[in-house]
Short mmCIF file of C-alpha atoms in Angstrom, two decimals:
data_model
loop_
_atom_site.label_atom_id
_atom_site.label_comp_id
_atom_site.label_asym_id
_atom_site.label_seq_id
_atom_site.Cartn_x
_atom_site.Cartn_y
_atom_site.Cartn_z
CA MET R 1 -27.99 -3.11 7.42
CA LYS R 2 -27.67 -2.79 11.22
CA ARG R 3 -30.77 -3.15 13.39
CA VAL R 4 -31.66 -1.32 16.59
CA TYR R 5 -34.54 -2.76 18.58
CA ARG R 6 -37.05 -0.49 20.37
CA PHE R 7 -39.04 -1.70 23.33
CA VAL R 8 -42.89 -1.64 23.73
CA ASN R 9 -45.23 -3.46 26.11
CA GLN R 10 -47.63 -4.42 23.41
CA VAL R 11 -48.75 -3.25 20.01
CA PRO R 12 -52.30 -1.76 20.26
CA LYS R 13 -54.37 -0.99 17.19
CA ASN R 14 -54.44 2.68 18.14
CA ILE R 15 -53.77 4.97 21.06
CA ASN R 16 -57.46 5.14 22.07
CA ASP R 17 -57.61 1.35 22.48
CA LEU R 18 -54.62 1.54 24.75
CA LEU R 19 -55.83 4.42 26.93
CA ALA R 20 -59.40 3.17 27.15
CA GLN R 21 -58.25 0.31 29.34
CA TYR R 22 -57.33 2.65 32.22
CA ASP R 23 -58.95 5.28 34.44
CA LYS R 24 -58.21 9.00 34.07
CA LYS R 25 -55.38 9.10 36.60
CA THR R 26 -53.65 6.12 35.01
CA ARG R 27 -54.08 7.59 31.53
CA ILE R 28 -52.38 10.80 32.69
CA GLY R 29 -49.55 8.73 34.13
CA ILE R 30 -49.13 6.86 30.86
CA LEU R 31 -48.95 10.10 28.90
CA VAL R 32 -46.35 11.53 31.29
CA ALA R 33 -44.32 8.33 31.03
CA THR R 34 -44.59 8.42 27.25
CA VAL R 35 -43.28 11.99 27.14
CA GLY R 36 -40.43 10.92 29.40
CA VAL R 37 -39.54 7.99 27.16
CA LEU R 38 -39.58 10.22 24.09
CA ALA R 39 -37.35 12.75 25.83
CA PHE R 40 -35.03 9.94 26.87
CA GLY R 41 -34.80 8.78 23.26
CA ILE R 42 -33.99 12.27 22.05
CA ILE R 43 -31.24 12.67 24.66
CA ALA R 44 -29.75 9.30 23.82
CA SER R 45 -29.83 10.08 20.11
CA SER R 46 -28.31 13.54 20.52
CA ALA R 47 -25.50 12.04 22.52
CA SER R 48 -24.58 9.79 19.61
CA PHE R 49 -25.75 6.82 21.68
CA HIS R 50 -23.23 7.56 24.38
CA ASN R 51 -25.54 9.17 26.94
CA PRO R 52 -24.34 8.04 30.40
CA LEU R 53 -27.84 7.23 31.68
CA PHE R 54 -28.64 5.23 28.55
CA ASN R 55 -25.35 3.35 28.78
CA ALA R 56 -25.99 2.61 32.45
CA LEU R 57 -29.39 1.10 31.67
CA TYR R 58 -28.30 -0.74 28.56
CA PRO R 59 -24.53 -1.22 28.74
CA LYS R 60 -24.40 -3.44 25.66
CA ALA R 61 -26.45 -1.12 23.50
CA PHE R 62 -24.72 0.44 20.54
CA SER R 63 -21.41 -1.18 21.47
CA ASN R 64 -18.57 0.22 19.40
CA ALA R 65 -20.99 2.48 17.58
CA SER R 66 -18.36 5.14 17.00
CA THR R 67 -16.33 2.67 14.95
CA GLY R 68 -19.17 1.13 13.01
CA GLY R 69 -19.79 -1.85 15.27
CA ILE R 70 -23.02 -3.87 15.59
CA PHE R 71 -25.77 -1.80 17.19
CA ASP R 72 -27.92 -4.53 18.80
CA LEU R 73 -29.55 -4.06 22.21
CA VAL R 74 -29.69 -7.83 22.57
CA PRO R 75 -26.98 -10.49 22.35
CA THR R 76 -28.31 -12.23 19.22
CA ALA R 77 -30.42 -10.31 16.78
CA GLY R 78 -31.44 -13.52 15.05
CA GLN R 79 -33.43 -14.58 18.10
CA LEU R 80 -35.80 -11.68 17.57
CA GLN R 81 -36.44 -11.88 13.86
CA GLY R 82 -39.88 -13.47 14.38
CA ASN R 83 -40.88 -11.00 17.07
CA ALA R 84 -40.15 -7.81 15.19
CA VAL R 85 -43.58 -6.35 14.62
CA LEU R 86 -42.86 -3.04 12.93
CA VAL R 87 -40.09 -1.43 10.93
CA ALA R 88 -40.48 2.13 12.11
CA ASP R 89 -38.07 3.87 9.77
CA ALA R 90 -34.64 3.58 8.14
CA THR R 91 -31.80 6.04 8.57
CA ALA R 92 -28.03 6.05 8.88
CA TYR R 93 -25.61 6.24 11.76
CA ASN R 94 -21.90 6.94 11.14
CA GLY R 95 -22.55 6.32 7.46
CA GLN R 96 -24.15 2.90 8.03
CA ALA R 97 -27.77 2.06 7.30
CA VAL R 98 -29.87 1.38 10.41
CA GLN R 99 -33.36 -0.13 10.75
CA PHE R 100 -35.39 0.66 13.86
CA VAL R 101 -37.57 -2.33 14.70
CA THR R 102 -40.31 -2.48 17.37
CA VAL R 103 -40.11 -5.68 19.45
CA LYS R 104 -42.42 -7.20 22.08
CA PRO R 105 -40.66 -7.25 25.45
CA SER R 106 -41.79 -10.80 26.19
CA SER R 107 -39.41 -11.96 23.49
CA LEU R 108 -36.41 -10.04 24.74
CA PRO R 109 -33.61 -12.05 26.37
CA SER R 110 -32.11 -10.55 29.49
CA ILE R 111 -29.06 -8.34 29.11
CA THR R 112 -26.26 -8.90 31.57
CA PRO R 113 -23.97 -5.88 31.98
CA THR R 114 -20.30 -6.59 31.41
CA ALA R 115 -17.43 -4.72 32.97
CA THR R 116 -15.37 -2.44 30.77
CA PRO R 117 -12.04 -4.19 30.13
CA THR R 118 -8.97 -2.48 31.49
CA SER R 119 -5.78 -2.07 29.50
CA THR R 120 -2.75 -4.09 30.48
CA PRO R 121 0.91 -3.20 29.93
CA LEU R 122 2.36 -4.43 26.66
CA PRO R 123 4.72 -7.38 27.23
CA THR R 124 8.19 -6.91 25.82
CA THR R 125 8.60 -10.50 24.66
CA SER R 126 5.12 -11.35 23.38
CA PRO R 127 3.97 -8.84 20.74
CA THR R 128 0.29 -8.04 20.43
CA PRO R 129 -1.41 -7.03 17.16
CA PHE R 130 -2.41 -3.35 17.06
CA PRO R 131 -4.76 -1.33 14.87
CA SER R 132 -3.23 1.10 12.44
CA GLY R 133 -1.09 3.78 14.01
CA SER R 134 -1.95 2.95 17.61
CA GLY R 135 -0.24 1.01 20.33
CA PHE R 136 3.25 1.77 19.07
CA PRO R 137 5.43 4.49 20.61
CA ILE R 138 5.47 7.87 18.95
CA THR R 139 9.08 8.55 18.01
CA SER R 140 10.92 11.36 16.29
CA ALA R 141 11.87 11.15 12.62
CA ASN R 142 15.16 12.91 13.35
CA LEU R 143 18.23 10.83 12.61
CA LYS R 144 20.35 10.21 15.70
CA ASN R 145 23.58 10.30 13.68
CA LYS R 146 24.75 9.21 10.26
CA TRP R 147 25.49 5.62 11.25
CA GLY R 148 23.35 2.53 10.85
CA THR R 149 23.68 -1.21 10.51
CA ASN R 150 21.98 -3.96 8.55
CA ALA R 151 20.32 -6.97 10.12
CA GLU R 152 20.56 -10.35 8.40
CA PRO R 153 18.54 -11.00 5.22
CA ASN R 154 15.20 -12.53 6.15
CA MET R 155 14.35 -14.30 2.92
CA ARG R 156 16.07 -15.93 -0.05
CA PRO R 157 13.14 -17.07 -2.21
CA TRP R 158 15.43 -18.32 -4.96
CA HIS R 159 16.21 -21.12 -2.48
CA TYR R 160 12.81 -21.67 -0.85
CA ASN R 161 9.55 -19.92 -0.03
CA GLY R 162 9.98 -19.13 3.63
CA PRO R 163 12.10 -17.26 6.17
CA GLN R 164 15.88 -17.49 6.05
CA PRO R 165 16.87 -19.62 9.10
CA ASP R 166 19.57 -17.20 10.26
CA GLY R 167 17.35 -14.10 10.02
CA TRP R 168 14.81 -12.36 12.23
CA PHE R 169 11.63 -13.82 10.71
CA CYS R 170 12.29 -17.54 11.24
CA ASP R 171 9.99 -19.52 13.56
CA ASP R 172 11.00 -21.56 16.58
CA ALA R 173 9.91 -25.20 16.75
CA GLY R 174 6.17 -25.54 17.08
CA GLN R 175 5.48 -21.87 16.39
CA GLY R 176 4.43 -19.66 13.50
CA ASN R 177 3.85 -20.42 9.84
CA TRP R 178 7.24 -22.08 9.37
CA PRO R 179 7.81 -24.03 12.62
CA GLY R 180 11.36 -25.19 13.18
CA SER R 181 12.85 -22.89 10.58
CA CYS R 182 15.32 -21.16 12.94
CA LEU R 183 18.98 -22.10 12.81
CA ASN R 184 20.40 -23.99 15.77
CA ASP R 185 23.86 -24.98 14.63
CA PRO R 186 25.89 -26.95 17.22
CA ALA R 187 29.05 -26.21 15.25
CA ASN R 188 28.42 -22.47 15.51
CA PRO R 189 26.30 -22.09 18.64
CA ASN R 190 24.55 -18.83 19.34
CA PRO R 191 23.12 -18.96 22.89
CA TYR R 192 20.59 -16.23 22.13
CA GLN R 193 19.45 -17.98 18.97
CA GLN R 194 19.11 -21.22 20.91
CA SER R 195 17.02 -19.46 23.56
CA GLY R 196 14.45 -18.39 20.98
CA ILE R 197 14.23 -16.00 18.08
CA LEU R 198 12.76 -13.15 20.13
CA THR R 199 15.68 -13.40 22.55
CA MET R 200 18.12 -13.17 19.65
CA ILE R 201 16.36 -10.14 18.16
CA ASP R 202 16.47 -8.37 21.50
CA ARG R 203 20.18 -9.14 21.88
CA GLU R 204 21.03 -7.86 18.41
CA MET R 205 19.00 -4.69 18.91
CA GLN R 206 20.98 -4.18 22.12
CA LEU R 207 24.27 -4.75 20.29
CA ALA R 208 23.28 -2.27 17.59
CA ALA R 209 22.36 0.39 20.13
CA GLN R 210 25.55 -0.13 22.15
CA SER R 211 27.67 0.17 19.01
CA GLY R 212 26.47 3.76 18.72
CA VAL R 213 24.48 3.49 15.48
CA GLY R 214 21.12 5.23 15.28
CA LEU R 215 19.40 3.18 12.57
CA ILE R 216 18.83 -0.44 11.73
CA ARG R 217 17.88 -1.57 8.24
CA ILE R 218 15.90 -4.78 7.86
CA GLU R 219 13.72 -6.59 5.35
CA PHE R 220 9.98 -6.63 5.99
CA ASP R 221 9.36 -9.29 3.37
CA TRP R 222 5.87 -9.11 1.90
CA PRO R 223 5.46 -12.94 1.67
CA LEU R 224 6.32 -13.34 5.37
CA ILE R 225 3.72 -10.79 6.51
CA GLU R 226 0.79 -11.23 4.10
CA THR R 227 1.03 -15.01 3.96
CA SER R 228 -2.07 -15.32 1.79
CA LYS R 229 -4.38 -12.73 0.30
CA ASN R 230 -5.73 -10.48 3.09
CA SER R 231 -4.27 -12.79 5.75
CA TYR R 232 -1.61 -10.95 7.78
CA ASP R 233 0.85 -12.21 10.37
CA TRP R 234 1.99 -9.04 12.14
CA SER R 235 3.53 -10.73 15.19
CA ARG R 236 7.20 -10.60 14.21
CA ALA R 237 7.10 -7.15 12.62
CA ASP R 238 5.23 -5.84 15.68
CA TYR R 239 7.95 -7.14 17.96
CA ILE R 240 10.76 -5.66 15.85
CA VAL R 241 9.08 -2.24 15.79
CA GLN R 242 8.58 -2.32 19.56
CA GLU R 243 12.20 -3.33 20.08
CA SER R 244 13.52 -0.53 17.87
CA ALA R 245 11.68 2.01 20.03
CA LYS R 246 12.89 0.29 23.20
CA TYR R 247 16.51 0.77 22.14
CA ASN R 248 15.99 4.20 20.56
CA LEU R 249 16.87 2.98 17.08
CA GLN R 250 15.40 4.41 13.90
CA LEU R 251 13.99 1.53 11.85
CA GLN R 252 14.30 1.38 8.07
CA PRO R 253 12.19 -1.52 6.80
CA ILE R 254 12.68 -2.76 3.25
CA LEU R 255 9.42 -3.83 1.61
CA VAL R 256 10.50 -6.52 -0.81
CA PHE R 257 9.55 -9.69 -2.69
CA THR R 258 6.19 -10.61 -4.17
CA PRO R 259 4.33 -13.48 -2.49
CA LEU R 260 3.72 -16.57 -4.59
CA TRP R 261 -0.05 -16.06 -4.31
CA ALA R 262 0.27 -12.53 -5.76
CA SER R 263 3.07 -13.02 -8.31
CA SER R 264 2.51 -12.36 -11.98
CA GLN R 265 4.91 -15.27 -12.64
CA PRO R 266 3.89 -17.98 -10.14
CA GLY R 267 5.12 -20.74 -12.43
CA ASN R 268 8.68 -19.40 -12.43
CA THR R 269 10.08 -21.67 -9.73
CA SER R 270 13.32 -19.75 -9.15
CA SER R 271 12.33 -16.09 -9.44
CA TRP R 272 8.57 -15.71 -8.91
CA ALA R 273 9.27 -13.27 -6.04
CA SER R 274 11.27 -10.91 -8.24
CA PHE R 275 8.34 -10.11 -10.54
CA PRO R 276 5.59 -7.59 -9.81
CA ALA R 277 2.18 -8.67 -8.57
CA SER R 278 -0.46 -9.73 -11.07
CA ASN R 279 -2.52 -6.80 -9.78
CA ASP R 280 -0.84 -3.59 -8.59
CA GLN R 281 -3.51 -3.18 -5.91
CA TYR R 282 -2.20 -6.27 -4.09
CA TRP R 283 1.07 -4.39 -3.63
CA THR R 284 -0.40 -1.01 -2.77
CA ASP R 285 -2.86 -2.49 -0.27
CA PHE R 286 0.01 -4.18 1.54
CA VAL R 287 2.19 -1.07 1.51
CA THR R 288 -0.52 1.20 2.88
CA LYS R 289 -1.45 -1.29 5.61
CA VAL R 290 2.09 -1.79 6.87
CA VAL R 291 2.99 1.91 6.74
CA SER R 292 -0.23 2.97 8.44
CA ARG R 293 0.23 0.34 11.14
CA TYR R 294 3.70 1.55 12.15
CA LYS R 295 3.48 5.24 11.33
CA ASN R 296 3.99 6.30 14.96
CA THR R 297 7.40 4.67 15.12
CA VAL R 298 8.70 4.07 11.57
CA HIS R 299 9.45 7.11 9.44
CA TYR R 300 11.67 5.72 6.64
CA TRP R 301 10.65 3.06 4.15
CA GLU R 302 12.63 1.44 1.36
CA LEU R 303 10.80 0.12 -1.68
CA TRP R 304 12.56 -3.09 -2.67
CA ASN R 305 16.17 -4.10 -2.25
CA GLU R 306 18.64 -3.76 -5.13
CA PRO R 307 15.96 -3.46 -7.83
CA ASP R 308 18.56 -3.17 -10.59
CA GLY R 309 18.61 -6.91 -11.17
CA GLY R 310 20.21 -9.91 -9.53
CA ASN R 311 18.11 -12.05 -7.21
CA TYR R 312 15.78 -9.26 -6.12
CA TRP R 313 14.30 -7.97 -9.37
CA TRP R 314 13.85 -9.88 -12.60
CA SER R 315 15.97 -7.56 -14.74
CA GLY R 316 18.33 -4.61 -14.38
CA SER R 317 17.84 -3.55 -18.00
CA SER R 318 15.99 -0.41 -18.99
CA THR R 319 12.89 -2.57 -19.52
CA GLY R 320 13.27 -3.99 -16.02
CA ALA R 321 13.68 -0.49 -14.58
CA GLN R 322 10.56 0.69 -16.39
CA ASP R 323 8.63 -2.30 -15.08
CA PHE R 324 9.85 -1.62 -11.55
CA THR R 325 8.91 2.05 -11.79
CA ALA R 326 5.44 1.36 -13.18
CA HIS R 327 4.45 -1.45 -10.80
CA ILE R 328 6.52 -0.99 -7.63
CA LEU R 329 8.02 2.49 -7.25
CA ASN R 330 5.29 4.86 -8.44
CA PRO R 331 2.28 3.05 -6.97
CA GLY R 332 4.30 2.14 -3.88
CA TYR R 333 5.24 5.74 -3.19
CA THR R 334 1.60 6.81 -3.43
CA ALA R 335 0.65 3.95 -1.10
CA VAL R 336 3.29 4.97 1.47
CA ARG R 337 1.99 8.52 1.54
CA ALA R 338 -1.57 7.22 1.89
CA GLY R 339 -0.48 5.38 5.02
CA ASP R 340 1.67 8.20 6.41
CA PRO R 341 1.90 11.54 4.57
CA THR R 342 5.07 12.44 6.51
CA ALA R 343 7.02 9.25 5.75
CA LYS R 344 10.18 9.31 3.64
CA VAL R 345 10.84 6.82 0.85
CA THR R 346 14.23 5.62 -0.30
CA VAL R 347 15.15 3.44 -3.24
CA GLY R 348 18.47 2.33 -4.64
CA PRO R 349 20.48 -0.17 -6.70
CA ASP R 350 23.32 -2.46 -5.67
CA HIS R 351 25.97 0.05 -6.84
CA ALA R 352 26.24 3.65 -8.02
CA ASP R 353 24.13 2.85 -11.07
CA THR R 354 23.30 6.13 -12.80
CA ALA R 355 22.13 4.31 -15.94
CA TRP R 356 19.46 2.54 -13.88
CA PHE R 357 18.38 5.83 -12.32
CA ASP R 358 18.21 7.32 -15.83
CA SER R 359 15.71 4.63 -16.81
CA VAL R 360 13.68 5.20 -13.63
CA TYR R 361 13.61 8.94 -14.28
CA ALA R 362 12.61 8.44 -17.93
CA ALA R 363 9.75 6.19 -16.77
CA GLY R 364 8.39 8.97 -14.53
CA GLY R 365 9.88 7.85 -11.22
CA GLY R 366 11.83 10.99 -10.34
CA ASN R 367 9.19 12.19 -7.89
CA SER R 368 8.64 8.79 -6.28
CA PHE R 369 11.55 8.79 -3.85
CA ASP R 370 12.72 11.27 -1.23
CA ILE R 371 16.17 9.78 -0.63
CA LEU R 372 18.58 8.37 -3.19
CA SER R 373 20.31 5.25 -1.93
CA PHE R 374 22.92 2.91 -3.32
CA HIS R 375 25.21 0.12 -2.11
CA SER R 376 28.98 0.22 -2.22
CA TYR R 377 31.43 -2.64 -1.94
CA THR R 378 34.23 -1.16 -4.05
CA ASN R 379 36.14 0.92 -1.48
CA ALA R 380 35.60 3.87 -3.83
CA GLN R 381 32.56 5.28 -2.10
CA GLY R 382 33.86 8.86 -2.18
CA SER R 383 33.86 9.09 -5.96
CA GLU R 384 30.58 7.15 -6.12
CA ILE R 385 28.89 9.65 -3.82
CA SER R 386 30.12 12.51 -6.01
CA GLN R 387 28.84 10.70 -9.08
CA MET R 388 25.37 10.26 -7.58
CA GLN R 389 25.26 13.87 -6.40
CA SER R 390 26.07 15.03 -9.93
CA TRP R 391 23.24 12.88 -11.25
CA LEU R 392 20.78 14.43 -8.78
CA ASN R 393 21.95 17.95 -9.68
CA SER R 394 21.56 17.32 -13.40
CA HIS R 395 17.97 16.15 -12.90
CA GLY R 396 16.87 19.03 -10.70
CA MET R 397 16.92 16.99 -7.50
CA GLY R 398 20.13 18.25 -5.93
CA SER R 399 18.54 18.77 -2.51
CA LYS R 400 17.63 15.11 -2.05
CA PRO R 401 19.89 13.38 0.50
CA ILE R 402 22.11 10.41 -0.37
CA TRP R 403 22.28 7.28 1.76
CA LEU R 404 24.73 4.42 1.60
CA GLY R 405 22.22 1.64 2.22
CA GLU R 406 24.89 -1.05 2.43
CA ILE R 407 28.63 -0.76 2.73
CA GLY R 408 31.04 -3.34 4.06
CA VAL R 409 33.79 -5.80 3.31
CA GLU R 410 34.30 -9.49 3.97
CA GLN R 411 37.18 -10.14 6.34
CA LYS R 412 39.42 -12.80 4.76
CA THR R 413 42.67 -14.56 5.52
CA ALA R 414 45.75 -14.28 3.32
CA SER R 415 44.62 -17.40 1.48
CA GLY R 416 41.20 -15.91 0.77
CA ALA R 417 39.20 -17.89 3.32
CA GLN R 418 36.58 -16.26 5.52
CA ASP R 419 38.19 -14.87 8.68
CA PHE R 420 35.81 -14.94 11.64
CA THR R 421 38.40 -13.89 14.22
CA THR R 422 38.22 -10.66 16.20
CA ASN R 423 41.18 -9.18 14.32
CA ASP R 424 39.03 -7.74 11.51
CA THR R 425 41.57 -5.30 10.08
CA ALA R 426 39.60 -4.77 6.85
CA HIS R 427 36.53 -3.64 8.80
CA VAL R 428 38.56 -1.28 10.96
CA ALA R 429 40.27 0.30 7.95
CA LEU R 430 37.02 0.88 6.06
CA LEU R 431 35.24 2.33 9.09
CA GLN R 432 38.11 4.73 9.77
CA ASN R 433 37.99 5.80 6.14
CA LEU R 434 34.22 6.37 6.37
CA ALA R 435 34.53 8.43 9.56
CA ASN R 436 35.39 11.56 7.57
CA GLN R 437 33.19 10.83 4.57
CA THR R 438 31.18 13.84 3.41
CA GLY R 439 28.30 14.26 0.98
CA VAL R 440 26.22 11.49 2.49
CA GLN R 441 23.50 11.70 5.15
CA GLN R 442 23.43 8.07 6.26
CA ILE R 443 25.97 5.22 6.20
CA THR R 444 24.58 1.78 7.00
CA TRP R 445 27.11 -0.98 7.66
CA TYR R 446 26.66 -4.49 6.31
CA THR R 447 26.27 -6.37 8.64
CA LEU R 448 25.93 -6.30 12.41
CA ARG R 449 27.10 -9.89 12.93
CA ASP R 450 28.61 -12.66 10.86
CA GLU R 451 26.00 -14.54 8.88
CA LEU R 452 25.36 -18.22 8.30
CA PRO R 453 22.60 -18.18 5.67
CA ARG R 454 20.86 -21.52 5.28
CA ASN R 455 18.26 -23.26 3.17
CA CYS R 456 15.17 -24.89 4.61
CA CYS R 457 13.32 -27.09 5.41
CA PRO R 458 15.01 -29.17 6.78
CA ILE R 459 17.78 -26.67 7.42
CA SER R 460 20.78 -27.36 5.24
CA GLY R 461 23.89 -25.74 3.82
CA GLY R 462 27.22 -24.56 5.18
CA GLU R 463 27.65 -21.00 3.90
CA GLY R 464 29.34 -18.50 6.21
CA ASN R 465 30.30 -14.86 5.64
CA ALA R 466 32.52 -12.71 7.83
CA TRP R 467 30.79 -9.37 7.23
CA GLY R 468 29.91 -8.67 10.83
CA LEU R 469 31.37 -6.53 13.60
CA VAL R 470 30.24 -9.25 16.02
CA GLN R 471 30.85 -12.96 15.72
CA HIS R 472 27.86 -15.16 14.94
CA ASN R 473 27.42 -16.05 18.61
CA ASP R 474 26.22 -12.49 19.36
CA THR R 475 28.71 -12.47 22.23
CA THR R 476 32.23 -11.97 20.90
CA LEU R 477 32.89 -8.41 19.73
CA LYS R 478 35.48 -7.77 17.05
CA ASN R 479 37.88 -4.84 16.86
CA GLY R 480 35.62 -3.29 14.25
CA TYR R 481 32.83 -3.05 16.81
CA ALA R 482 35.01 -0.89 19.05
CA THR R 483 35.90 1.23 16.03
CA MET R 484 32.23 1.80 15.26
CA GLN R 485 31.67 2.82 18.89
CA SER R 486 34.47 5.36 18.71
CA ILE R 487 33.22 7.06 15.53
CA ALA R 488 29.45 6.79 16.06
CA HIS R 489 29.16 8.10 19.61
#
């Protein structure tokens, strides 16, 4: 219960005792002053404690009252507990209980007015936490074009519980929850990566924008944001959202993986992150918080990545699909809309998996996505799109758009080795084929740059994949990059 302290000179037994101490003229003055004080109190109250005169006299009084702050007229209420001589009444302000307590002025500490802080411009390289929905640019939900690109995966929990060293959520040495988890490979130097993870993110956002795409798809891994129950690290996600607005890119975050602290299978050392939370509210609380926080700027959300099995969800069977629908999709969709009623939700498997969608639909998930998505690595995307459109039509959802959430091809040499050169003929051919693709609203390339996924910590491994339109150094552009520019602009 909040306390508001009223001021009196003393506490007489009754009004006659008080007035009897003074002559007639003084008594009249006291009565006039009393009327004035009462009028002042009424004005202050009617102004919801924001009367200018009241605020000028008592600048600390009722600080943050409009948001349910602490309504003390003194710095430390505890100092006055023994001097409170009367509880006048109890009421409520902004839905919070308030006690009005009469206090002797001799016990009151002095109140030093403080200047109202002024806002400062938001730095572009040092993100600042913001309350829900504020502080982030208001952007349009309209898609710039049908082209997008994927950033690197940010987590591979089947290897270790932390950020993937080659992704956007790793931490530089001495910083963050996983200090020293960012890749710095002398054999494959990336000058932007070596300069710091925020520098690399900015460079890759710039590369994405200059390629002509209008959307960037990236994991917002639950374990990397809510690091323990109700403990959130927003710093990296804040920066990524700010950067997407800076470069006029639509952001499509993927909310994926269950934190170890929330998992229903914490003892499963290899796949604890691919099971639902032990309590659905852990998941829905996170979803609503993240969506509400970024609702000004982010308008498309993906619930999980490739939930039809593999490393991301515990099973692609009908039972696994039912479990996903009951504990991730349906409650997650409701949670997204609670955070932003205008947001769009997409979900999709790792291929054109109509059997998986059948199971989702049978489990009651047909109304829990606005966009049907799937991934394609078969070079048969045309027939796959037709197949998925037929499925939507047959289930009364023919107006829902289709997105290719991932599509790409590894560039390889004649011997089958990864080919990291700029002569990426396989990328060029696929992009040219996609240029005239119909029946799909969004095509998101996998990936922007070549990837060197690593384990940690210490950083280890030697995997390399030539999926990108840019070499791993974020400097050398391949022929496929120029092709994307020609078809996306």
